[in-house]
Each structure stands twice: as C-alpha cells, then as structure tokens.
CSV table of C-alpha atoms in Angstrom, one decimal:
chain,number,residue,atom,x,y,z
A,1,MET,CA,80.1,61.3,-18.9
A,2,SER,CA,82.3,60.2,-21.3
A,3,LEU,CA,82.4,58.3,-24.6
A,4,PHE,CA,83.9,55.0,-24.1
A,5,GLY,CA,84.5,52.5,-26.6
A,6,HIS,CA,87.1,53.6,-29.5
A,7,GLN,CA,89.7,52.4,-27.6
A,8,SER,CA,91.4,48.8,-28.9
A,9,ASN,CA,91.1,47.7,-25.4
A,10,ALA,CA,87.9,48.3,-24.6
A,11,PRO,CA,86.1,45.8,-22.4
A,12,TYR,CA,83.4,44.8,-25.3
A,13,ASP,CA,85.9,44.6,-28.2
A,14,GLY,CA,85.5,41.5,-29.9
A,15,SER,CA,82.6,40.5,-28.8
A,16,ALA,CA,78.4,41.5,-29.6
A,17,LEU,CA,75.0,40.4,-28.7
A,18,ILE,CA,72.0,39.1,-30.6
A,19,ALA,CA,68.4,39.8,-29.4
A,20,ASP,CA,66.7,36.2,-28.5
A,21,PRO,CA,63.1,36.7,-27.2
A,22,ILE,CA,63.9,33.2,-25.4
A,23,HIS,CA,67.4,33.8,-24.0
A,24,GLN,CA,66.8,37.8,-23.9
A,25,TYR,CA,70.3,38.0,-25.3
A,26,VAL,CA,72.9,35.4,-27.0
A,27,SER,CA,76.3,36.2,-26.5
A,28,PHE,CA,79.0,35.7,-29.4
A,29,THR,CA,82.8,36.4,-30.6
A,30,VAL,CA,83.4,38.9,-33.3
A,31,PRO,CA,86.9,40.0,-34.5
A,32,PHE,CA,88.8,42.7,-32.6
A,33,SER,CA,88.9,46.1,-33.5
A,34,THR,CA,92.5,45.6,-34.6
A,35,ALA,CA,91.9,42.3,-36.2
A,36,ASP,CA,94.3,39.8,-36.3
A,37,GLN,CA,94.1,38.6,-40.2
A,38,HIS,CA,93.9,34.3,-39.6
A,39,GLU,CA,91.8,34.6,-36.5
A,40,ARG,CA,88.4,33.3,-37.2
A,41,THR,CA,85.4,34.1,-34.6
A,42,GLU,CA,81.9,33.1,-33.9
A,43,LYS,CA,80.6,35.6,-36.2
A,44,ASP,CA,82.9,33.8,-39.2
A,45,LEU,CA,81.2,30.7,-38.5
A,46,ILE,CA,77.4,32.2,-38.1
A,47,ASP,CA,78.0,34.3,-41.5
A,48,SER,CA,79.5,31.4,-43.1
A,49,PRO,CA,76.8,29.8,-46.1
A,50,TRP,CA,76.0,26.7,-44.4
A,51,VAL,CA,74.9,27.9,-41.2
A,52,GLN,CA,73.0,31.4,-43.0
A,53,ARG,CA,71.3,27.9,-45.4
A,54,LEU,CA,69.7,27.4,-41.8
A,55,ARG,CA,67.5,30.3,-42.0
A,56,TYR,CA,65.7,28.9,-44.9
A,57,ILE,CA,64.7,26.1,-43.3
A,58,TYR,CA,61.6,25.8,-40.7
A,59,GLN,CA,62.2,24.1,-37.3
A,60,LEU,CA,58.9,22.8,-37.7
A,61,GLN,CA,58.3,21.1,-40.6
A,62,SER,CA,54.7,20.7,-40.6
A,63,ALA,CA,53.4,22.3,-37.1
A,64,ARG,CA,53.3,25.3,-38.7
A,65,TRP,CA,50.4,24.8,-41.0
A,66,VAL,CA,48.8,24.5,-37.7
A,67,TYR,CA,50.2,27.0,-35.3
A,68,PRO,CA,50.3,30.2,-37.6
A,69,SER,CA,52.9,31.9,-35.3
A,70,ALA,CA,55.1,29.2,-35.6
A,71,GLU,CA,57.6,30.8,-38.1
A,72,HIS,CA,60.8,30.1,-36.7
A,73,THR,CA,63.8,28.7,-38.2
A,74,ARG,CA,67.1,26.0,-37.6
A,75,PHE,CA,69.0,29.3,-37.7
A,76,VAL,CA,67.5,30.6,-34.3
A,77,HIS,CA,67.5,27.3,-33.0
A,78,SER,CA,71.0,26.7,-33.1
A,79,LEU,CA,71.7,30.4,-32.1
A,80,GLY,CA,70.0,29.5,-28.7
A,81,THR,CA,71.3,26.1,-28.5
A,82,MET,CA,74.9,27.2,-28.7
A,83,HIS,CA,73.6,29.9,-25.6
A,84,VAL,CA,72.3,27.0,-23.5
A,85,ALA,CA,75.6,24.6,-24.5
A,86,GLY,CA,78.2,27.6,-23.1
A,87,ARG,CA,76.3,28.0,-19.8
A,88,PHE,CA,76.2,24.3,-19.5
A,89,ALA,CA,80.2,24.5,-20.6
A,90,ARG,CA,80.6,27.3,-17.7
A,91,HIS,CA,78.3,25.8,-14.9
A,92,LEU,CA,80.1,22.0,-15.6
A,93,TYR,CA,84.0,23.3,-15.9
A,94,PRO,CA,84.9,23.4,-11.9
A,95,PHE,CA,83.5,19.7,-11.9
A,96,LEU,CA,84.9,18.0,-14.9
A,97,LYS,CA,88.7,19.2,-13.6
A,98,LYS,CA,88.2,17.4,-10.5
A,99,ALA,CA,86.7,14.3,-12.5
A,100,VAL,CA,89.0,14.0,-15.4
A,101,ARG,CA,92.7,14.4,-14.9
A,102,GLU,CA,93.6,16.0,-18.5
A,103,VAL,CA,91.2,18.4,-19.4
A,104,PRO,CA,91.7,21.5,-21.7
A,105,SER,CA,90.8,25.3,-20.9
A,106,ALA,CA,87.8,26.6,-19.5
A,107,ASN,CA,87.6,29.1,-22.3
A,108,TYR,CA,88.5,26.1,-24.7
A,109,VAL,CA,85.6,23.6,-23.5
A,110,GLU,CA,83.0,26.3,-23.4
A,111,GLU,CA,83.6,27.1,-27.2
A,112,PHE,CA,84.2,23.8,-28.1
A,113,LEU,CA,80.1,23.2,-26.7
A,114,ARG,CA,79.2,26.5,-28.4
A,115,VAL,CA,80.4,25.5,-31.8
A,116,THR,CA,79.3,22.0,-31.7
A,117,ALA,CA,75.6,23.3,-30.7
A,118,LEU,CA,75.8,26.0,-33.2
A,119,VAL,CA,75.8,23.2,-35.8
A,120,HIS,CA,74.4,20.4,-34.6
A,121,ASP,CA,71.4,20.7,-37.6
A,122,ILE,CA,73.9,22.0,-40.3
A,123,GLY,CA,73.0,18.7,-42.3
A,124,HIS,CA,69.4,18.7,-42.2
A,125,GLY,CA,67.3,19.3,-45.2
A,126,PRO,CA,63.4,20.6,-46.5
A,127,PHE,CA,60.7,19.2,-43.6
A,128,CYS,CA,63.8,18.7,-41.2
A,129,HIS,CA,63.0,15.0,-39.6
A,130,PHE,CA,60.6,13.7,-42.4
A,131,PHE,CA,63.2,14.5,-44.9
A,132,ASP,CA,65.6,12.0,-43.3
A,133,ASP,CA,62.9,9.5,-43.0
A,134,ASN,CA,61.7,9.9,-46.8
A,135,PHE,CA,64.8,10.6,-48.7
A,136,LEU,CA,68.1,10.2,-46.8
A,137,HIS,CA,67.1,6.8,-44.9
A,138,ALA,CA,67.2,5.3,-48.3
A,139,LEU,CA,70.3,6.5,-49.4
A,140,GLY,CA,72.0,4.9,-45.9
A,141,ALA,CA,72.1,8.6,-44.9
A,142,SER,CA,70.7,10.9,-42.5
A,143,HIS,CA,71.3,15.2,-42.1
A,144,GLU,CA,74.0,13.9,-39.0
A,145,LYS,CA,76.1,12.5,-41.2
A,146,LEU,CA,75.9,15.4,-44.0
A,147,GLY,CA,76.1,17.5,-41.3
A,148,GLN,CA,79.6,15.4,-40.3
A,149,ILE,CA,80.7,16.0,-44.3
A,150,ILE,CA,79.9,20.2,-44.1
A,151,ILE,CA,81.6,20.5,-40.5
A,152,ARG,CA,84.8,18.1,-42.1
A,153,ASP,CA,85.2,19.6,-45.6
A,154,HIS,CA,82.8,23.3,-45.3
A,155,LEU,CA,83.6,24.5,-41.9
A,156,GLY,CA,86.7,22.7,-40.7
A,157,PRO,CA,89.1,25.8,-42.0
A,158,ILE,CA,87.1,28.5,-39.7
A,159,ILE,CA,86.4,26.2,-37.0
A,160,ARG,CA,90.5,25.9,-36.9
A,161,LYS,CA,91.0,29.6,-36.4
A,162,ILE,CA,88.8,30.1,-34.0
A,163,ARG,CA,90.9,30.7,-30.8
A,164,ARG,CA,88.5,32.3,-28.2
A,165,SER,CA,85.2,32.0,-26.7
A,166,PRO,CA,82.9,34.6,-25.5
A,167,SER,CA,84.9,33.9,-21.7
A,168,GLY,CA,88.4,34.4,-23.4
A,169,LEU,CA,91.5,32.9,-25.2
A,170,PHE,CA,92.3,29.3,-25.4
A,171,ALA,CA,95.3,28.3,-23.8
A,172,LYS,CA,98.8,28.2,-26.0
A,173,GLY,CA,98.2,25.5,-28.6
A,174,GLU,CA,94.9,24.9,-28.1
A,175,GLU,CA,93.0,24.4,-31.6
A,176,LEU,CA,89.3,22.8,-31.8
A,177,ASN,CA,89.2,19.5,-33.7
A,178,PRO,CA,86.2,19.5,-36.2
A,179,ASP,CA,86.7,15.7,-36.5
A,180,GLN,CA,85.8,15.6,-32.6
A,181,ILE,CA,82.7,18.2,-32.9
A,182,ALA,CA,81.6,15.8,-35.9
A,183,HIS,CA,81.6,13.0,-33.6
A,184,VAL,CA,79.7,14.6,-30.8
A,185,ILE,CA,77.0,15.9,-33.2
A,186,LEU,CA,76.6,11.9,-34.2
A,187,LYS,CA,73.4,10.7,-32.3
A,188,GLU,CA,74.4,6.7,-33.4
A,189,LYS,CA,73.7,4.0,-30.8
A,190,GLY,CA,76.7,2.4,-30.3
A,191,LYS,CA,79.1,4.5,-31.7
A,192,ASP,CA,83.1,4.3,-30.9
A,193,ASN,CA,83.8,7.0,-28.3
A,194,SER,CA,87.4,5.3,-27.9
A,195,ARG,CA,89.5,7.7,-29.6
A,196,ILE,CA,88.0,10.9,-28.3
A,197,PRO,CA,89.5,12.1,-24.9
A,198,ARG,CA,87.8,11.1,-21.3
A,199,TRP,CA,86.5,15.2,-20.7
A,200,LEU,CA,84.6,14.7,-23.9
A,201,ASN,CA,82.9,11.8,-23.3
A,202,MET,CA,82.0,13.1,-20.3
A,203,LEU,CA,80.1,15.7,-21.9
A,204,GLN,CA,78.9,14.4,-24.8
A,205,PRO,CA,75.4,14.3,-22.8
A,206,VAL,CA,75.5,18.7,-23.3
A,207,ILE,CA,74.3,17.7,-26.8
A,208,SER,CA,72.7,14.4,-26.9
A,209,GLY,CA,70.9,13.0,-23.1
A,210,SER,CA,68.1,13.3,-21.5
A,211,TYR,CA,68.3,16.9,-21.1
A,212,THR,CA,70.5,18.9,-23.4
A,213,ALA,CA,71.4,22.1,-24.9
A,214,ASP,CA,69.5,21.3,-28.1
A,215,ASN,CA,66.1,20.0,-26.7
A,216,LEU,CA,66.0,22.6,-23.8
A,217,ASP,CA,66.1,25.4,-26.2
A,218,TYR,CA,63.4,23.7,-28.5
A,219,VAL,CA,60.8,22.8,-25.7
A,220,LEU,CA,61.4,26.8,-24.6
A,221,ARG,CA,61.3,28.4,-28.9
A,222,ASP,CA,58.6,25.8,-30.2
A,223,SER,CA,56.2,26.3,-26.8
A,224,TYR,CA,56.5,30.1,-27.0
A,225,MET,CA,56.6,30.2,-31.1
A,226,CYS,CA,53.8,28.2,-30.8
A,227,GLY,CA,51.7,30.1,-28.6
A,228,VAL,CA,51.1,27.0,-26.3
A,229,ALA,CA,50.9,26.9,-22.3
A,230,VAL,CA,52.9,24.9,-21.3
A,231,GLY,CA,54.2,24.3,-17.4
A,232,PRO,CA,57.6,26.0,-16.5
A,233,VAL,CA,60.9,25.1,-17.5
A,234,ASP,CA,63.6,25.9,-15.2
A,235,LEU,CA,66.6,26.1,-17.3
A,236,SER,CA,68.8,27.7,-14.4
A,237,ARG,CA,67.8,25.4,-12.2
A,238,LEU,CA,68.8,22.3,-14.3
A,239,ILE,CA,71.8,23.5,-15.2
A,240,HIS,CA,72.3,24.8,-11.4
A,241,TYR,CA,72.0,21.1,-10.2
A,242,THR,CA,73.7,19.2,-12.7
A,243,ILE,CA,77.0,18.2,-12.6
A,244,ILE,CA,80.4,15.9,-13.6
A,245,THR,CA,81.3,13.2,-11.6
A,246,ASP,CA,83.9,9.9,-11.6
A,247,LYS,CA,80.5,8.3,-12.9
A,248,GLY,CA,79.9,11.2,-16.0
A,249,PHE,CA,76.6,13.6,-16.3
A,250,THR,CA,75.3,13.7,-13.3
A,251,ILE,CA,71.9,15.4,-11.5
A,252,HIS,CA,72.0,16.2,-8.2
A,253,LYS,CA,68.6,14.9,-6.5
A,254,THR,CA,67.5,18.5,-5.8
A,255,GLY,CA,67.2,19.4,-9.3
A,256,LEU,CA,64.7,16.3,-10.2
A,257,PRO,CA,61.7,18.3,-9.8
A,258,ALA,CA,63.1,20.5,-12.6
A,259,LEU,CA,64.3,17.6,-14.5
A,260,GLN,CA,60.6,16.1,-14.0
A,261,MET,CA,58.8,19.5,-14.9
A,262,PHE,CA,61.0,19.8,-18.2
A,263,LEU,CA,60.4,16.3,-19.4
A,264,ASN,CA,56.6,16.5,-18.6
A,265,THR,CA,56.8,19.7,-20.8
A,266,ARG,CA,58.2,17.6,-23.3
A,267,MET,CA,56.1,15.1,-23.3
A,268,TYR,CA,53.0,17.4,-24.0
A,269,LEU,CA,54.7,19.5,-26.9
A,270,TYR,CA,54.9,16.2,-28.6
A,271,SER,CA,51.5,15.0,-27.9
A,272,ASN,CA,49.7,18.6,-28.7
A,273,VAL,CA,52.2,20.5,-31.1
A,274,TYR,CA,54.7,17.9,-33.1
A,275,TYR,CA,52.3,15.0,-33.1
A,276,HIS,CA,48.8,17.1,-33.2
A,277,ARG,CA,46.4,14.9,-35.2
A,278,THR,CA,46.5,17.9,-38.2
A,279,THR,CA,50.5,17.8,-38.4
A,280,ARG,CA,50.1,13.9,-38.8
A,281,ALA,CA,47.6,14.3,-41.3
A,282,ILE,CA,49.7,16.5,-43.4
A,283,ASP,CA,52.6,14.4,-43.0
A,284,ILE,CA,51.2,11.6,-44.5
A,285,HIS,CA,50.1,13.6,-47.6
A,286,LEU,CA,53.4,15.0,-47.7
A,287,ARG,CA,54.4,11.2,-47.8
A,288,ASP,CA,52.4,10.1,-50.2
A,289,ILE,CA,54.0,12.7,-53.0
A,290,PHE,CA,57.7,13.4,-51.5
A,291,GLY,CA,59.4,10.7,-52.9
A,292,GLU,CA,58.3,12.0,-56.6
A,293,THR,CA,58.8,15.2,-55.9
A,294,MET,CA,62.5,14.5,-54.8
A,295,LYS,CA,63.4,12.3,-57.7
A,296,LEU,CA,62.2,15.5,-59.9
A,297,LEU,CA,63.7,18.1,-57.6
A,298,PHE,CA,67.2,16.7,-56.2
A,299,PRO,CA,68.1,13.3,-57.8
A,300,HIS,CA,71.4,12.6,-56.4
A,301,ASP,CA,72.7,11.2,-53.2
A,302,PRO,CA,73.7,14.7,-51.2
A,303,ARG,CA,77.2,13.0,-50.1
A,304,LYS,CA,78.2,13.6,-54.0
A,305,LYS,CA,76.9,17.0,-54.9
A,306,MET,CA,77.2,19.1,-51.6
A,307,ASP,CA,77.7,22.1,-53.5
A,308,GLU,CA,73.7,21.8,-54.8
A,309,TYR,CA,72.6,20.6,-51.4
A,310,LEU,CA,73.6,23.9,-50.0
A,311,THR,CA,70.6,25.5,-52.3
A,312,LEU,CA,68.3,22.7,-51.2
A,313,THR,CA,66.1,24.8,-48.6
A,314,ASP,CA,62.2,24.7,-47.5
A,315,TRP,CA,62.2,27.9,-49.3
A,316,SER,CA,63.7,26.5,-52.6
A,317,LEU,CA,61.7,23.4,-52.9
A,318,LEU,CA,58.5,25.4,-51.8
A,319,GLU,CA,58.9,28.1,-54.8
A,320,GLN,CA,59.7,25.5,-57.3
A,321,VAL,CA,56.7,22.8,-56.6
A,322,ARG,CA,54.9,25.9,-57.0
A,323,GLY,CA,54.9,26.5,-60.1
A,324,TRP,CA,54.5,22.3,-61.2
A,325,LYS,CA,50.7,23.2,-61.4
A,326,THR,CA,50.8,24.6,-65.0
A,327,SER,CA,53.4,22.4,-66.0
A,328,ARG,CA,53.2,20.4,-69.0
A,329,HIS,CA,54.4,17.1,-67.7
A,330,ALA,CA,51.7,15.1,-66.2
A,331,THR,CA,53.8,14.0,-63.5
A,332,GLU,CA,54.6,17.7,-62.3
A,333,ARG,CA,51.3,18.8,-62.7
A,334,ARG,CA,49.9,16.0,-60.6
A,335,LEU,CA,52.1,16.5,-58.2
A,336,GLY,CA,51.7,20.2,-58.3
A,337,GLU,CA,48.4,19.8,-57.9
A,338,GLU,CA,48.8,17.8,-54.3
A,339,TRP,CA,51.1,21.0,-53.0
A,340,GLN,CA,49.2,23.1,-53.6
A,341,ARG,CA,46.7,21.1,-51.7
A,342,ILE,CA,48.9,21.3,-49.0
A,343,LEU,CA,49.9,25.0,-48.9
A,344,GLY,CA,46.3,25.4,-49.2
A,345,ARG,CA,46.0,23.1,-46.0
A,346,ASP,CA,43.1,21.1,-47.9
A,347,VAL,CA,44.3,18.5,-45.9
A,348,LYS,CA,43.5,14.9,-47.9
A,349,TRP,CA,43.5,12.9,-44.4
A,350,LYS,CA,41.2,13.2,-41.6
A,351,MET,CA,42.3,10.9,-37.8
A,352,ALA,CA,39.6,8.2,-38.3
A,353,TYR,CA,41.1,6.2,-34.9
A,354,SER,CA,44.0,6.6,-32.6
A,355,ALA,CA,45.3,4.3,-30.0
A,356,VAL,CA,47.8,4.0,-27.8
A,357,LEU,CA,50.0,0.3,-28.5
A,358,LYS,CA,51.8,-1.4,-25.6
A,359,GLU,CA,55.4,-2.7,-26.6
A,360,LYS,CA,54.1,-6.0,-25.2
A,361,GLY,CA,56.9,-8.6,-25.8
A,362,GLN,CA,59.2,-6.4,-27.5
A,363,GLU,CA,62.8,-6.3,-25.9
A,364,ARG,CA,64.6,-3.4,-25.3
A,365,GLY,CA,66.5,-2.2,-28.6
A,366,MET,CA,64.3,-4.3,-31.1
A,367,ASP,CA,62.5,-2.4,-33.8
A,368,PHE,CA,58.6,-2.3,-33.6
A,369,PRO,CA,56.7,-3.2,-36.5
A,370,SER,CA,56.5,-0.1,-38.9
A,371,TYR,CA,53.4,1.4,-40.4
A,372,GLN,CA,53.2,-0.6,-43.8
A,373,HIS,CA,53.1,-4.0,-41.4
A,374,PHE,CA,50.0,-2.6,-39.7
A,375,GLU,CA,48.6,-1.4,-43.3
A,376,GLU,CA,48.7,-5.0,-44.4
A,377,GLN,CA,47.1,-6.5,-41.2
A,378,ILE,CA,44.2,-4.1,-41.6
A,379,LYS,CA,43.5,-4.8,-45.0
A,380,LYS,CA,43.7,-8.5,-44.5
A,381,GLU,CA,40.9,-7.9,-42.3
A,382,LEU,CA,38.8,-6.2,-44.1
A,383,PRO,CA,35.4,-7.2,-45.8
A,384,ALA,CA,35.6,-7.7,-49.6
A,385,ARG,CA,33.4,-4.2,-50.1
A,386,LEU,CA,36.0,-2.3,-48.3
A,387,GLN,CA,39.3,-3.5,-50.2
A,388,LYS,CA,39.2,-0.6,-52.1
A,389,VAL,CA,38.9,2.2,-49.7
A,390,GLU,CA,42.2,4.0,-49.1
A,391,PHE,CA,43.7,4.6,-46.1
A,392,ARG,CA,46.8,4.7,-44.0
A,393,VAL,CA,48.3,4.3,-40.6
A,394,ASP,CA,50.5,6.8,-39.3
A,395,MET,CA,52.9,5.6,-36.2
A,396,ALA,CA,54.5,8.1,-33.8
A,397,PRO,CA,57.1,6.9,-31.1
C-alpha cells in the first residue's frame, strides 16, 4: 500500500467533507493545494462572518425549551439545505436541458442552487421568524430582505469569484450572479420574475415550493434533534421522481406517496413541535416584552446598521438581558425579571381553550383576522366582573 495525497492533482484535492447526523456527509469545495489567489470556494463562503453568525442563531426559537435536545442552529440547517439543493441540481439538470433552450453548464447550475441554499437564511435575527413578526415587520423589513442586502453587499465579492462546484469547473466565462441569488431567496407573493432567465424560474421551487431543499432538511433535522418519532421521509425517492417538463417543476405520479408521507410528517411537526402548547405559551410571553427589549438593545433599522446587525444573535441578546435583573434602571429591571422567568421556564401563560377555525367565507389570498381582533371581540362578550382578567389569544396558521 502506498500513501497517495501529496500530489496537486490528487482526486480529493479541492474538496472536503463535513460529518452530519442527517445526511452522513456534506461535501464542499476548498482551495486547491496549488491555490489560485483569485479563486474563492464554498469554504470561503462558509467561513465568512455572516455565515458563521448563523452558529449563534438557534433553528427553533422557543421549542428548544420544550425539547431539550433541540439545540441545533441555522448554521447546520444551512449546510444541510446546501447538500439537498446540490442533489436536486444534479438530478434535474438533464430534464432542464430538454425543457429549456439556453441553460448554463451543469456545474454552474449545481453551484448556483448550492450557494443559494447555503445563504437562504442569512438574514435571520434572534428568535428567527418571531423576530420578523415582532420587530422587522414594523419597519417594513423581513429576514429575506435583509438577506438580500447581505448577499449583494457583503457576500457578493466571494460569490462572484467561485468558479466550481463539488462536481467540477464552470464553463468558460460563467460567473455566479449575487443579484439572481438574492432574488431567488425572496419568498414574496407576486414578485417580478420577468428579469431572471427561464431556466432559473424552472428551478425556483427547489428553494421555495411545496417540498424544497429547505423544508426537506428542516423536517428531517428538527424531528431528529427533538427526538420526535415521525413517519419516514424518503428524500431519495422524492428527488428521483421529481422532473422538469415544459410546464415546470413536476413530480411523477410514482413519487406521490413519498410526497404525501413528507407532507404528513411536516404537518405532525407543526402540530407537536412548532405549535406545541408550551412553545406557543413561551412565544406569547416573549411577545409581551420583545418590543421593549429591542428598543433598548437595537433601536435601529438593521438595513442602516448592518455592521451592528452582524453581532445581533440569540447568544448576544440572551447574554445582555441576563444582566438586566440587577440593573439600576427600572425598565431594564422589569424586563430582566420577565426574561429570567422565560429562561427558567416559568411560563407566564397556560392554555385555557383551543379551537380550529375554518376560513368560512374567506376568499383565497385574503388576510385572516389578527389575534388582536379576536381579543377585542372576546372582551366585548365578557361579563363586567371579568373585564380586568388578563388573557391572550394566540393564532397559528
């Protein structure tokens, strides 16, 4: 036996593996041993401050206080999503070539989807979607819009210099376009797709659709990390029976049972993990204090203070509010006591009643009444002796 691996053209030169409990191994590109100083790889992107920041943002905002082992982060989810997107790309490329006249090289398409998947959550703040609902929305922003800024202005110089996927080099003259990547991560109804090429329109469902690289990874990862027993998710079968036709992203009828199993598993997770009664009770407690907390911690529009937003994570927020309990300032002290209750799982609210409301009379696309609307209606019906009783309405779509 001889030792092989010190030659510049060794078969494993330029790539590496990350061990992962869900996908076993995630491959990624690294500089060649005889590195081109101008080339950038997935390693450069993964090691960038913005992607590394995701190590300090938990995947599950409140459910980790209910499921103790769910300590995984947006960082590991992003790596897994990148891996699944690459699998989709390699499988779908032959169908894409038949359906669309002008398509970039297979390696370019693979890397475009991998990079897009890696950075799809790059704009998240502490407590993830809760942060959107209770802070960003009031500013007319979202984690996706912040992500677009990060991709264009901060990660763009790295992205443009990536020249290969784990499968090989791009065709001559091909260069990843950060603007197109930023466009694809925006899951906004009615967004204008007229300026992006047809091949990319065909592939958008890999990032935002019924079953995507994103939700396939998080369903597998969240159920595993929570220790929740769910039905099988046959990732390989779903990918195998997904094709692209002239009508777009399509699943063959033979793959429908696998899709149904996945959707049932996802629904089970929403019912028993994401919308668990204690998880939602913690969210309501957070909602009572989050606005005031953010006014003290980050009284800015993140779009104007991206350098400070870089350091705003679950870790930084929790570390600061821990010290407020002994603050000399009354507001900080009051908020600190509430944060201490949350961190100690002294849940303020208990579920008194739950119901499933049908969207009777609702037209497709119409907004469902807000929780504030239902609180007001309930108060009107309460007898005088109960008018001062505190209660909250929580709604899960």
